mmCIF file of C-alpha atoms in Angstrom:
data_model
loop_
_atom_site.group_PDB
_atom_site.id
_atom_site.type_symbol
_atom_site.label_atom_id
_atom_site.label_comp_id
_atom_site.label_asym_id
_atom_site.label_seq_id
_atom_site.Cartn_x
_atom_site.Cartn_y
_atom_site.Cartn_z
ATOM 1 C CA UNK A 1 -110.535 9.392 3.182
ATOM 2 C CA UNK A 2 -114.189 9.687 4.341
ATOM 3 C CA UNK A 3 -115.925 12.322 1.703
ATOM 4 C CA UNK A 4 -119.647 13.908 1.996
ATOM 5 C CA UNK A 5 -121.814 15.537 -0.762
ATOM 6 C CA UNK A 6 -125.636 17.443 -0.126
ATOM 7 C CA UNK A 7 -127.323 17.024 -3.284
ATOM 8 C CA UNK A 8 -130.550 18.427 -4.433
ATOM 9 C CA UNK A 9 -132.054 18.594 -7.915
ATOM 10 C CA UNK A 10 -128.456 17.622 -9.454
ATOM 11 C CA UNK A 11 -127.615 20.856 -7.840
ATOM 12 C CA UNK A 12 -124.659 20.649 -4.998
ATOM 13 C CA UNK A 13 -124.979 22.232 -1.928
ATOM 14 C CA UNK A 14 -122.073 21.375 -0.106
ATOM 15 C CA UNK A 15 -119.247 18.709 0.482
ATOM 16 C CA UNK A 16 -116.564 18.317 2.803
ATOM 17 C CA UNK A 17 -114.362 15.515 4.300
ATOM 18 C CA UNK A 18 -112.949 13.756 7.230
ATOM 19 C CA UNK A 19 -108.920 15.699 7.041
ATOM 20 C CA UNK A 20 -108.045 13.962 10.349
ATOM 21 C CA UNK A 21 -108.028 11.703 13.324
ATOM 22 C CA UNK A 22 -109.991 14.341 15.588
ATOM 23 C CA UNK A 23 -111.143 16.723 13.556
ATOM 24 C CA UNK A 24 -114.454 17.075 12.352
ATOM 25 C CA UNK A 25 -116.519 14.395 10.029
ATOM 26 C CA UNK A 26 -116.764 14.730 6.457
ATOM 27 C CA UNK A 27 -120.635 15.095 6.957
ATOM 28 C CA UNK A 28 -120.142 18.182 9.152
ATOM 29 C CA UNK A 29 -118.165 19.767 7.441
ATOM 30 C CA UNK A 30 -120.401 19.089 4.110
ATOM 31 C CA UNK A 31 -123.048 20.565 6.203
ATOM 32 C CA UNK A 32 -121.125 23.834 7.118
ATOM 33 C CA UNK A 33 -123.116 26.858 5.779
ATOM 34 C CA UNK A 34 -125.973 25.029 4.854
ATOM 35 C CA UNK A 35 -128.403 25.974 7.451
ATOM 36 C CA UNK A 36 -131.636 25.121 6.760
ATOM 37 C CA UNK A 37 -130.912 24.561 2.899
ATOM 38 C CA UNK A 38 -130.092 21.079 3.645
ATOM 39 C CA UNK A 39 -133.764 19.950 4.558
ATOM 40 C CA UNK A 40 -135.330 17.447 2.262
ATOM 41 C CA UNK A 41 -131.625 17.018 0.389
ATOM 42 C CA UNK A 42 -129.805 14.202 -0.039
ATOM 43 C CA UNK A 43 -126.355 13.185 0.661
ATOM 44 C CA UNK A 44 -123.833 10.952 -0.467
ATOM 45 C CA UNK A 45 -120.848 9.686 2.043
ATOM 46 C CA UNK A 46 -118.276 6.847 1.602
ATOM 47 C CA UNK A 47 -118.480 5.882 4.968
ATOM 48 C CA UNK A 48 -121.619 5.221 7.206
ATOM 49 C CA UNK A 49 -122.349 8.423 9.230
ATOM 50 C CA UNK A 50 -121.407 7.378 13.153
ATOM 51 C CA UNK A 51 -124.002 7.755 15.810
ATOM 52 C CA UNK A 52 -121.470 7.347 19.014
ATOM 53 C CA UNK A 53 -120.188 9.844 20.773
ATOM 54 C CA UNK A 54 -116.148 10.035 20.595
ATOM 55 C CA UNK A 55 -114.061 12.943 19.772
ATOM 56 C CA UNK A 56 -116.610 13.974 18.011
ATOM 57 C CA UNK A 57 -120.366 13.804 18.110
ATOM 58 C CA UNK A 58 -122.678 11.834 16.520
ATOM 59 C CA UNK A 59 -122.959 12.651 12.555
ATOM 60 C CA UNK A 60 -126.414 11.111 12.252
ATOM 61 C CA UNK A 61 -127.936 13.331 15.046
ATOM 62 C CA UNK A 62 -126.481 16.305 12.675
ATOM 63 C CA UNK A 63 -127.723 14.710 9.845
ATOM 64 C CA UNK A 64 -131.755 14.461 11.362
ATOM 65 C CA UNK A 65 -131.538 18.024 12.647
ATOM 66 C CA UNK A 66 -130.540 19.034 9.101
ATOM 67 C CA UNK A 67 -133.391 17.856 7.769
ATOM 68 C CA UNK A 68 -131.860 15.598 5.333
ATOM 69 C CA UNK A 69 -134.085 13.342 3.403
ATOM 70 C CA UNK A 70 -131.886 10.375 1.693
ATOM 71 C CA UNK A 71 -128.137 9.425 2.767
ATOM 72 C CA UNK A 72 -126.101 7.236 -0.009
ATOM 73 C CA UNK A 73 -123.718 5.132 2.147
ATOM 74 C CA UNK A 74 -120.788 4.234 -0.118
ATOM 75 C CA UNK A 75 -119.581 1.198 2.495
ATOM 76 C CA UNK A 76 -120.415 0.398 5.986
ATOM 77 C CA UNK A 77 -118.158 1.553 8.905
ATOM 78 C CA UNK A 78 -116.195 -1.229 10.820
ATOM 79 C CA UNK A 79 -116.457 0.122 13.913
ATOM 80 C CA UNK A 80 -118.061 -1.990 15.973
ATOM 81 C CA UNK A 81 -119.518 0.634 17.778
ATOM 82 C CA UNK A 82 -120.873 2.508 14.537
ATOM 83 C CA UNK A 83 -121.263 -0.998 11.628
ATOM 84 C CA UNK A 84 -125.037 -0.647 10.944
ATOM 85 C CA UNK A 85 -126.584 1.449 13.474
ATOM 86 C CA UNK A 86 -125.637 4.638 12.649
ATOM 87 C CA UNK A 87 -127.924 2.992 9.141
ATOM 88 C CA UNK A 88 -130.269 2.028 11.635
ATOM 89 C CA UNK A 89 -130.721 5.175 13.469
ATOM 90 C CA UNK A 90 -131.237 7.263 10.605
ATOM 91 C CA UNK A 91 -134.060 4.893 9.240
ATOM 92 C CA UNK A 92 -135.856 5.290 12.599
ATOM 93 C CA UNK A 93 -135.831 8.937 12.333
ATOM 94 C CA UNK A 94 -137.741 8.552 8.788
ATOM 95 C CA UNK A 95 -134.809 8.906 6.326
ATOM 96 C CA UNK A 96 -134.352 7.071 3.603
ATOM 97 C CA UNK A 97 -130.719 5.161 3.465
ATOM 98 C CA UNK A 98 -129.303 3.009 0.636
ATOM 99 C CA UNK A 99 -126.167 1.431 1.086
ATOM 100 C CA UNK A 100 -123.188 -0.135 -1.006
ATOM 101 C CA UNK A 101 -122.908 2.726 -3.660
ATOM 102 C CA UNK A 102 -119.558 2.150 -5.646
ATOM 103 C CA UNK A 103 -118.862 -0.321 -2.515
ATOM 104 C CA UNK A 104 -115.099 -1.259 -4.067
ATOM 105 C CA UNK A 105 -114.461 2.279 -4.682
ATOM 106 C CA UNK A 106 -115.127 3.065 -1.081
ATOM 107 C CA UNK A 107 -113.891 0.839 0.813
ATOM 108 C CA UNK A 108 -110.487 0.997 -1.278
ATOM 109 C CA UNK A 109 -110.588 5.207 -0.431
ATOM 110 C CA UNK A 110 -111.318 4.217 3.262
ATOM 111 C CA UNK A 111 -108.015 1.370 3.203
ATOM 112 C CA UNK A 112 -106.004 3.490 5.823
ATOM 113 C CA UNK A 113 -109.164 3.952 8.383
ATOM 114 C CA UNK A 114 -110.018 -0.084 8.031
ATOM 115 C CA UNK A 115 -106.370 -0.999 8.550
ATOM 116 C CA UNK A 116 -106.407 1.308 11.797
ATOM 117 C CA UNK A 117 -109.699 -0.302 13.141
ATOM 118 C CA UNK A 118 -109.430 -3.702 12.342
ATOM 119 C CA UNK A 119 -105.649 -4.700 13.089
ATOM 120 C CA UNK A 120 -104.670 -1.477 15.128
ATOM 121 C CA UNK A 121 -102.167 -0.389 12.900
ATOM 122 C CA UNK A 122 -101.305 2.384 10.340
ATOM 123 C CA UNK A 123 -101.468 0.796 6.479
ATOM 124 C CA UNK A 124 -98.261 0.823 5.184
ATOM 125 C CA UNK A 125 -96.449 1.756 2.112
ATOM 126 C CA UNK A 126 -93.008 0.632 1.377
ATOM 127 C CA UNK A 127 -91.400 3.563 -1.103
ATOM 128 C CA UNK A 128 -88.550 2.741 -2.728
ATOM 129 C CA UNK A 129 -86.489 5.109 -5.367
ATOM 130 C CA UNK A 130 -83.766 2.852 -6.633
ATOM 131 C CA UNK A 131 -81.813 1.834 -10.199
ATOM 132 C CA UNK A 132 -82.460 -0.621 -12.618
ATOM 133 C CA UNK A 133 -80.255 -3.382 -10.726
ATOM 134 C CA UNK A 134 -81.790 -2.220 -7.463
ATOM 135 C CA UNK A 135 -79.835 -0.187 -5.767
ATOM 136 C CA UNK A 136 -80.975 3.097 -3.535
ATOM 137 C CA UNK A 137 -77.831 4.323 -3.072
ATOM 138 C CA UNK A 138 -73.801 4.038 -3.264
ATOM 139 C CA UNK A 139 -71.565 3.451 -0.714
ATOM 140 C CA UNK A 140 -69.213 6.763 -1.351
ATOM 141 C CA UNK A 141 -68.657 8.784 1.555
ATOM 142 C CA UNK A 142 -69.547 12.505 1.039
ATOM 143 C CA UNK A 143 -67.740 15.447 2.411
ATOM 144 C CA UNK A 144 -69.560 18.339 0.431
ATOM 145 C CA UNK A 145 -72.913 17.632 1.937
ATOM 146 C CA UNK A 146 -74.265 18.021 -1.837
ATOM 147 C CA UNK A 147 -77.545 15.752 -2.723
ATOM 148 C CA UNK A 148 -76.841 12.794 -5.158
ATOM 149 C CA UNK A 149 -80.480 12.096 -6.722
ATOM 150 C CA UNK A 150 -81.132 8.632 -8.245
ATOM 151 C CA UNK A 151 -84.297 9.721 -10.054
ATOM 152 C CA UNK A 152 -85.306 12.814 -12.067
ATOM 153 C CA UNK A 153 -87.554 15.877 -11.257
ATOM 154 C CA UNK A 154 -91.018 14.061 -12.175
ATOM 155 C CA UNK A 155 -90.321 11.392 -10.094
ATOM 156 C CA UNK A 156 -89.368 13.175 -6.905
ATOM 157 C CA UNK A 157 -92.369 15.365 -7.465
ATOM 158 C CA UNK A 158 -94.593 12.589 -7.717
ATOM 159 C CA UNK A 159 -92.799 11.119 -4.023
ATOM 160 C CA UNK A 160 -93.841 14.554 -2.093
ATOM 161 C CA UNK A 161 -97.260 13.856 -3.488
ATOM 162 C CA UNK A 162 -96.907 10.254 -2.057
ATOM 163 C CA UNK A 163 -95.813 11.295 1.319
ATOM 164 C CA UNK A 164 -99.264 13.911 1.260
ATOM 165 C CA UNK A 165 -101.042 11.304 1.322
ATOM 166 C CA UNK A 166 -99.701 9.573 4.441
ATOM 167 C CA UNK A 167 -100.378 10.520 8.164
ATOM 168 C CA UNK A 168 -96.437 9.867 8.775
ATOM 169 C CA UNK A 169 -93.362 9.056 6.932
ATOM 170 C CA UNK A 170 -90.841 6.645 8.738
ATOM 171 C CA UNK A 171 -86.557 5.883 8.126
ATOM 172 C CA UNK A 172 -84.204 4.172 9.812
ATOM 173 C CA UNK A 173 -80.911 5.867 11.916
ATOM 174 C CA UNK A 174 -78.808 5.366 9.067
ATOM 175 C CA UNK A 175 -80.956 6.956 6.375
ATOM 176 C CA UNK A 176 -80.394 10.690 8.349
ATOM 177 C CA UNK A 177 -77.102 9.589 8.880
ATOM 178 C CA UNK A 178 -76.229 9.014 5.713
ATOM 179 C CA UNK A 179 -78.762 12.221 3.927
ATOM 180 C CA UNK A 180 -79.800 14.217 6.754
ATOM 181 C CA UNK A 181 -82.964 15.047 4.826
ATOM 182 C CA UNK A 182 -85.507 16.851 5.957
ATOM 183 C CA UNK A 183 -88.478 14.900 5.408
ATOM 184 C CA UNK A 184 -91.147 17.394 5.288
ATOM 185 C CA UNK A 185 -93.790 17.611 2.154
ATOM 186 C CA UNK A 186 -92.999 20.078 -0.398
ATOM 187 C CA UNK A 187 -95.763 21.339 -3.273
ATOM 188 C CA UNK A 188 -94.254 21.588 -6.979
ATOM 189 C CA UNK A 189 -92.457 25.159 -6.615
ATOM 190 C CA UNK A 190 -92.726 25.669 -2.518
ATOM 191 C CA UNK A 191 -90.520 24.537 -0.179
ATOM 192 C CA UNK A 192 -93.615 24.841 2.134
ATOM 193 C CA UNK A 193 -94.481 21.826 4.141
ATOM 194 C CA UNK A 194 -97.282 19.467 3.810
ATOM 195 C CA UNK A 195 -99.830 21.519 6.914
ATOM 196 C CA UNK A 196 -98.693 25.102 5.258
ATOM 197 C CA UNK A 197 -100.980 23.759 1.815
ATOM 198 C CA UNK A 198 -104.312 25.780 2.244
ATOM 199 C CA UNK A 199 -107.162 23.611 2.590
ATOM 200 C CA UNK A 200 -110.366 23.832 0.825
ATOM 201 C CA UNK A 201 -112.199 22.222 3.128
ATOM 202 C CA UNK A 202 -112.827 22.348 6.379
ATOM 203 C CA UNK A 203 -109.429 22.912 9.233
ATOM 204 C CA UNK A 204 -105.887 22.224 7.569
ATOM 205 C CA UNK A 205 -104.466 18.110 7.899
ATOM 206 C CA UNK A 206 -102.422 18.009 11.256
ATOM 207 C CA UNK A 207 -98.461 18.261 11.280
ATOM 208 C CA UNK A 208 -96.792 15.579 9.095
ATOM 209 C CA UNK A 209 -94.998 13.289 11.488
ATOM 210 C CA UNK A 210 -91.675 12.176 10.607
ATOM 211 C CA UNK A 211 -90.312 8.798 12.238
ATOM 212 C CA UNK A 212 -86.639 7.503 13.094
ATOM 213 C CA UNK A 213 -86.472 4.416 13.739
ATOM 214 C CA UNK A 214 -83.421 4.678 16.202
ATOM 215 C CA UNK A 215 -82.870 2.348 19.107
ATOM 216 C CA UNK A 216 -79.657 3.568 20.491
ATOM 217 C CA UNK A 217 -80.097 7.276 19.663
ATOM 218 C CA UNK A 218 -77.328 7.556 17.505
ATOM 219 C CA UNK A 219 -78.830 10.956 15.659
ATOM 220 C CA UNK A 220 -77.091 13.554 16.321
ATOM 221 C CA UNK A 221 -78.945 16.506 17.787
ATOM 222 C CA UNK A 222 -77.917 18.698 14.752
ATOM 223 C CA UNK A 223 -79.775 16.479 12.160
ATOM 224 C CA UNK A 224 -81.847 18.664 9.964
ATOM 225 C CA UNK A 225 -84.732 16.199 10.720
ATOM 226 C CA UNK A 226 -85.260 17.190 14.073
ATOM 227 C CA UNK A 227 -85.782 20.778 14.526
ATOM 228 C CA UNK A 228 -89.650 21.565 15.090
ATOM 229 C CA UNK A 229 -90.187 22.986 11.613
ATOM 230 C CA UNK A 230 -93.126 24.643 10.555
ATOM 231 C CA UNK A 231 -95.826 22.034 10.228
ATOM 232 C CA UNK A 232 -94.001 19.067 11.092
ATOM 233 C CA UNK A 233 -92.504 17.081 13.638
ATOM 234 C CA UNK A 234 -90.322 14.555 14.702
ATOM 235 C CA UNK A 235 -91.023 11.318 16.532
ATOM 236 C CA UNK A 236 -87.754 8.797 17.346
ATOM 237 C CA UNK A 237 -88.246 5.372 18.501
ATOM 238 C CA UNK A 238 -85.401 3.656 20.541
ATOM 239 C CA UNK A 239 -85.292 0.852 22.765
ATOM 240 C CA UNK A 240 -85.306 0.929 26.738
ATOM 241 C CA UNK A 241 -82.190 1.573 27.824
ATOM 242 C CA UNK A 242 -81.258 3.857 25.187
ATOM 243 C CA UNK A 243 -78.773 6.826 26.786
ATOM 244 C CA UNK A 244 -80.945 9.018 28.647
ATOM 245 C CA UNK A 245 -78.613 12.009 28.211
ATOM 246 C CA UNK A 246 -78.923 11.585 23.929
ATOM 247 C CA UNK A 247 -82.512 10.685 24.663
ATOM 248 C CA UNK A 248 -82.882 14.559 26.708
ATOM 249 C CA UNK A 249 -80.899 16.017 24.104
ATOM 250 C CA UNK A 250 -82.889 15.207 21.517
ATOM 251 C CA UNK A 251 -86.081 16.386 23.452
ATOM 252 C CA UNK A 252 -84.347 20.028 23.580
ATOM 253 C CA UNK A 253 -84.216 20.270 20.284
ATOM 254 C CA UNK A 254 -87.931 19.893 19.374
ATOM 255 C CA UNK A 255 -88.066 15.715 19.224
ATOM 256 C CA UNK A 256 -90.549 13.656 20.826
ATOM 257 C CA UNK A 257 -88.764 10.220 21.748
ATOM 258 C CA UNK A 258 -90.360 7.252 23.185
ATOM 259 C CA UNK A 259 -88.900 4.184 23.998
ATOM 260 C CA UNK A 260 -90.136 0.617 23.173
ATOM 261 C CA UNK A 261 -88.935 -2.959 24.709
ATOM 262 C CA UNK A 262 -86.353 -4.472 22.272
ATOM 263 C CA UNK A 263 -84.938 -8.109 21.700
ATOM 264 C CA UNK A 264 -81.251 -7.917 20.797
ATOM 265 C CA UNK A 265 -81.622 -4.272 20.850
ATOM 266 C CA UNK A 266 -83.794 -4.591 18.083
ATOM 267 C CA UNK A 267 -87.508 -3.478 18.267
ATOM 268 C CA UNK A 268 -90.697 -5.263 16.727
ATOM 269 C CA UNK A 269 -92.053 -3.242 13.810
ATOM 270 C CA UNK A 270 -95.452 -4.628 15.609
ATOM 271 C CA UNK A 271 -94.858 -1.937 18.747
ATOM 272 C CA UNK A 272 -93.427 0.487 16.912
ATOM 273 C CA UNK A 273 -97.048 -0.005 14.488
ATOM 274 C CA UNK A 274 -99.163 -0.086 17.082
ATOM 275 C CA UNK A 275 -97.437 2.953 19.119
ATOM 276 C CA UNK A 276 -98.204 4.685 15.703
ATOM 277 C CA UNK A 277 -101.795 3.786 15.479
ATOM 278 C CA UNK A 278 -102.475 4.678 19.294
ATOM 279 C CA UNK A 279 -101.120 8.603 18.528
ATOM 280 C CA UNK A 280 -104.313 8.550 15.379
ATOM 281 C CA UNK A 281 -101.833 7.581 12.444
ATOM 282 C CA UNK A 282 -103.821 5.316 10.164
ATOM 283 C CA UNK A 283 -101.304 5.741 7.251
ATOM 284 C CA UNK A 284 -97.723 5.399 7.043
ATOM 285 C CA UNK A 285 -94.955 5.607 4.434
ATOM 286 C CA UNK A 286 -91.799 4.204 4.792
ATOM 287 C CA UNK A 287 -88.743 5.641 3.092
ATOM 288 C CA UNK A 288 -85.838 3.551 4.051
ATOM 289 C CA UNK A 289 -83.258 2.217 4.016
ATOM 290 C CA UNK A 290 -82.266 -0.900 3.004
ATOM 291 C CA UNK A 291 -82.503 -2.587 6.702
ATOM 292 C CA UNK A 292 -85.877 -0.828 6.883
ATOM 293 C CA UNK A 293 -87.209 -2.266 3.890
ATOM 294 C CA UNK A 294 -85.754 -5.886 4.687
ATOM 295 C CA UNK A 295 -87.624 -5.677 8.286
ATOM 296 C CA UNK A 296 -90.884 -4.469 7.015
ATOM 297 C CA UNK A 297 -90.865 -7.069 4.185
ATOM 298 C CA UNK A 298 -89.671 -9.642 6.394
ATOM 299 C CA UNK A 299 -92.254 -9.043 9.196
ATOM 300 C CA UNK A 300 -95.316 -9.075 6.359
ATOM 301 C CA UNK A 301 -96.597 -5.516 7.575
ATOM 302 C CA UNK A 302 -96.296 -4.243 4.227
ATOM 303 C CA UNK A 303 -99.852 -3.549 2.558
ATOM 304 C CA UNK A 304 -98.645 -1.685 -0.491
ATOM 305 C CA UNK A 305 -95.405 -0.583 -2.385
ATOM 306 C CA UNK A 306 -94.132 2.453 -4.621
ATOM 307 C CA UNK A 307 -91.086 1.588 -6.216
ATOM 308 C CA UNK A 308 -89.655 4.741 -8.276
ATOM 309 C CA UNK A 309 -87.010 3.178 -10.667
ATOM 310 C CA UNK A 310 -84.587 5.399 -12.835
ATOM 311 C CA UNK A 311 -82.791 4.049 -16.084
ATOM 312 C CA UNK A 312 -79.583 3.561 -14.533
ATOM 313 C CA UNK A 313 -77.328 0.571 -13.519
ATOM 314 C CA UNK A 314 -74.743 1.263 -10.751
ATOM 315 C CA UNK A 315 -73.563 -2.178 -10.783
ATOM 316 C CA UNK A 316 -73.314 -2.126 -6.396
ATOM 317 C CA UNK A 317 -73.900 -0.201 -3.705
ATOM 318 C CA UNK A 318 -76.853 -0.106 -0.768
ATOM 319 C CA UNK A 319 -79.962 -2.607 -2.398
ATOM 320 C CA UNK A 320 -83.247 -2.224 -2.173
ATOM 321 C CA UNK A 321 -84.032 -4.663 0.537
ATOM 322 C CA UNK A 322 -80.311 -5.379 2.402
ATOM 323 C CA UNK A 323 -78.503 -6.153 5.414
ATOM 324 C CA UNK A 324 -80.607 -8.832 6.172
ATOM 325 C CA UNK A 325 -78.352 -11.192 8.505
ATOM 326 C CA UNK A 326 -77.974 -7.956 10.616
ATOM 327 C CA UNK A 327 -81.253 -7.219 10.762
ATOM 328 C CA UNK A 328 -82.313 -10.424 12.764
ATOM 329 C CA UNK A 329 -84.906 -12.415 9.970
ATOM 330 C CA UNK A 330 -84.493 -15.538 8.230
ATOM 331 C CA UNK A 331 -84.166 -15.355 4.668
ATOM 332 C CA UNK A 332 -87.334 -15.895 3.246
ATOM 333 C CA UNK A 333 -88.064 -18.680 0.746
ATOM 334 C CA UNK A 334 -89.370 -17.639 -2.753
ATOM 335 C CA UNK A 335 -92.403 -19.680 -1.808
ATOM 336 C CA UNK A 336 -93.190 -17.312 0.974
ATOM 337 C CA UNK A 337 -91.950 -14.141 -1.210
ATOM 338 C CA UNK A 338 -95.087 -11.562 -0.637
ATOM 339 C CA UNK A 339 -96.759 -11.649 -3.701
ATOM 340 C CA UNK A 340 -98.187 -7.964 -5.326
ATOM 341 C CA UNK A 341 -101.469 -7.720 -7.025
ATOM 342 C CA UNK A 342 -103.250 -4.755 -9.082
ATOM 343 C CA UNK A 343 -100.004 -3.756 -10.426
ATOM 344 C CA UNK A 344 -99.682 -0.469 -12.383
ATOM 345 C CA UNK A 345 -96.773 0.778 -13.731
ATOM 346 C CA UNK A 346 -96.678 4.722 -14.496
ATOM 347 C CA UNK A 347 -93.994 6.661 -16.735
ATOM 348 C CA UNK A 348 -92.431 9.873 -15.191
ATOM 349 C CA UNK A 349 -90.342 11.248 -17.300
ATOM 350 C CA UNK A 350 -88.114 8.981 -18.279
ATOM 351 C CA UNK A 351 -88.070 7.080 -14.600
ATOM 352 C CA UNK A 352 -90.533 4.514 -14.022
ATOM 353 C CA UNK A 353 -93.558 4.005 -10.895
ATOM 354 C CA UNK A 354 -94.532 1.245 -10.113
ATOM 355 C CA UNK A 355 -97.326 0.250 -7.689
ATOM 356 C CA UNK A 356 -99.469 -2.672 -6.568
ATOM 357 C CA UNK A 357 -100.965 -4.361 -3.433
ATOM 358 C CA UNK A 358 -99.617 -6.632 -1.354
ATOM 359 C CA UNK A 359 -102.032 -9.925 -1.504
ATOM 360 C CA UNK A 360 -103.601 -10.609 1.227
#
C-alpha cells in the first residue's frame, strides 16, 4: 500500500495513504489540512508521485502547488505512463527528489499494485487452515448446521486479519456448499465487516468482495454468502451457458454474476484473474477448497501462501490440495513442485502459521 509523510524539522505534519483503486493518492490525502503549512516541507512516499491524469489527478501538480521542497521516493512506479517522470516533473519545477529509500521495503509493501500493473492480475495468496497430516476438512455430512473449527481462536483471528488485507477473498461451489460461511471480515470482538472498521485516514477501503468460483450455478439462492450485507458483496463466476434462470436468481438476491468461456465446463483461473484485475482488485485471497487449491497451484498463479496448521491428525478426509484428476491438470512432477522462499513460521496459540513466497 502506497503511504505519504510531510516532514519538517523531525516534526510531522501529515500522512495519509492510497486505501483504494479510485480513491484518492496517499500524497493527497497526506496533504489534507495542511494548507499552506506544507511549503518548504518535505515528504516521504513509497511510491513515485504520478503526474497523469486518470481517476485521479496528477499528485505532483499537488505536490508543486503545496510548496513542497524535497520528496523521498521509496521505489519508482511501474506504470509506464508515471516510471520516472512524475521524478522528472517535480525536478523541473525546482524540487529536490531522491529516490530508492528502503527500496526492498517498498517495493515488497507495493507487491499487490506491481502484480496488477505488470501481469494484469490480482497477487494471490493461497490460505490454507488444515491438520498436521493435511487435511481441511472431514467428509461427515452435517445436519445441525453447527461449525466444526480445525484451528483455535488465535488462529482464526489472525485469518480475518489476513483477509483485511486483501481486495477480495475467493472459494469454490463446494466450499459454501459444504459451510455456507459468510465470508465477510470480522475485527477481534465485532461481527462488523471489513468497510464498517473506521478509518484513520482518508475515505473507508471499498466493500470486501467475496468470489464463488461456480460454473454451473449450483449455489443455492439461500446461501448466507450472497445476501448484500453491509459492506460486502458477492461476485460468482460461471461458465457460458450456465442456467440463466439460477443465473437471474442469484442476481435477485444481491449477487453480481458474470460468465466466462470454459473448456470442459471448466474455466481458466487466467480469465477469472484478469476479470478480477479489470474491476481494480490488485489482491486476492483464496480460501478453498481442496479443488481450488489444486487449480491455483497447478496453474502457477500462486505468489504467496498462509498455511494455518493445528496439532491434530485426522488420519483422512478433504486434503489440502485434492481432487486433482477432476480438476483437469496433470500431476505435477516434484521437479516442477513450486518452490517457497522467505519462509516464516509464527506460533498462535498452540496452532502454527506459516508463510513464505512463492519463487519466482
Amino acid at each position: 500500500m502506497v503511504g505519504a509523510v510531510v516532514v519538517r524539522g523531525g516534526r510531522r505534519l501529515g500522512e495519509g495513504f492510497h486505501r483504494h483503486v479510485g480513491g484518492p493518492h496517499a500524497e493527497i490525502n497526506a496533504l489534507a489540512g495542511l494548507d499552506k503549512r506544507a511549503a518548504g516541507a518535505t515528504m516521504y512516499v513509497t511510491l513515485e508521485p504520478c503526474c497523469h491524469t486518470g481517476r485521479t489527478a496528477p499528485c505532483t501538480t499537488a505536490l508543486i502547488a503545496a510548496g513542497i521542497a524535497r520528496v523521498v521516493v521509496g521505489v519508482r512506479d511501474p506504470n509506464p505512463l508515471v516510471n520516472g517522470r512524475g521524478i522528472a516533473r517535480l525536478r523541473r519545477a525546482g524540487i529536490r527528489v531522491d529516490v530508492a529509500c528502503l527500496e526492498d521495503q517498498c517495493r515488497e509493501l507495493n507487491r499487490p499494485f506491481f502484480t496488477w500493473v505488470r501481469h494484469g492480475r490480482p497477487l494471490v495468496t493461497l490460505k490454507v487452515a488444515a491438520t498436521l497430516d493435511g487435511f481441511i476438512a472431514d467428509r461427515v455430512p452435517r445436519k445441525s448446521g453447527a461449525r466444526v473449527w480445525i484451528t483455535g481462536r488465535a488462529a482464526r483471528a489472525a485469518a480475518h486479519v489476513l483477509r483485511s488485507e486483501h481486495d477480495a477473498i475467493l472459494v469454490g461451489a463446494g466450499t459454501v456448499l459444504a459451510d455456507d460461511p459468510r465470508l465477510t471480515v470480522r475485527v477481534t470482538g465485532s461481527q462488523a465487516p471489513r468497510a464498517m472498521k473506521t478509518a484513520k485516514h482518508g475515505a473507508a477501503p471499498p466493500p470486501f468482495l467475496r468470489v464463488i468460483l461456480d460454473g454451473k450455478l449450483h449455489v443455492p439462492r439461500t446461501a448466507a454468502v450472497l445476501p448484500r450485507a453491509t459492506g460486502a458483496r458477492t461476485l460468482v463466476v460461471a461458465a457460458v451457458g450456465a442456467p440463466a434462470s439460477r443465473a437471474a436468481a442469484l442476481r435477485r438476491v444481491g449477487a453480481d454474476v458474470v460468465l466466462l468461456p470454459a473448456r470442459n465446463g471448466r474455466i481458466a483461473l487466467g480469465r477469472v484473474l484478469r476479470e478480477l484485475a479489470n474491476r481494480g482488485i490488485q489482491s486476492l485471497l483464496v480460501e478453498g477448497g481442496g479443488e481450488v487449491h489444486a487449480a491455483f497451484i497447478h496453474s502457477g498463479l500462486v505468489d504467496r501462501i498462509a498455511f494455518f496448521y493445528a496439532p491434530r491428525l485426522l488420519g483422512g478426509g478433504v486434503p489440502i490440495a485434492g481432487c486433482v484428476a477432476a480438476a483437469g491438470v496433470m500431476e505435477r512432477k516434484v521437479a516442477r513442485a513450486l518452490a517457497l522462499e522467505t519462509v516464516t513460521v509464527r506460533h498462535l496459540g498452540s496452532d502454527l502459521l506459516i508463510r513464505a513466497d512463492v519463487r519466482r
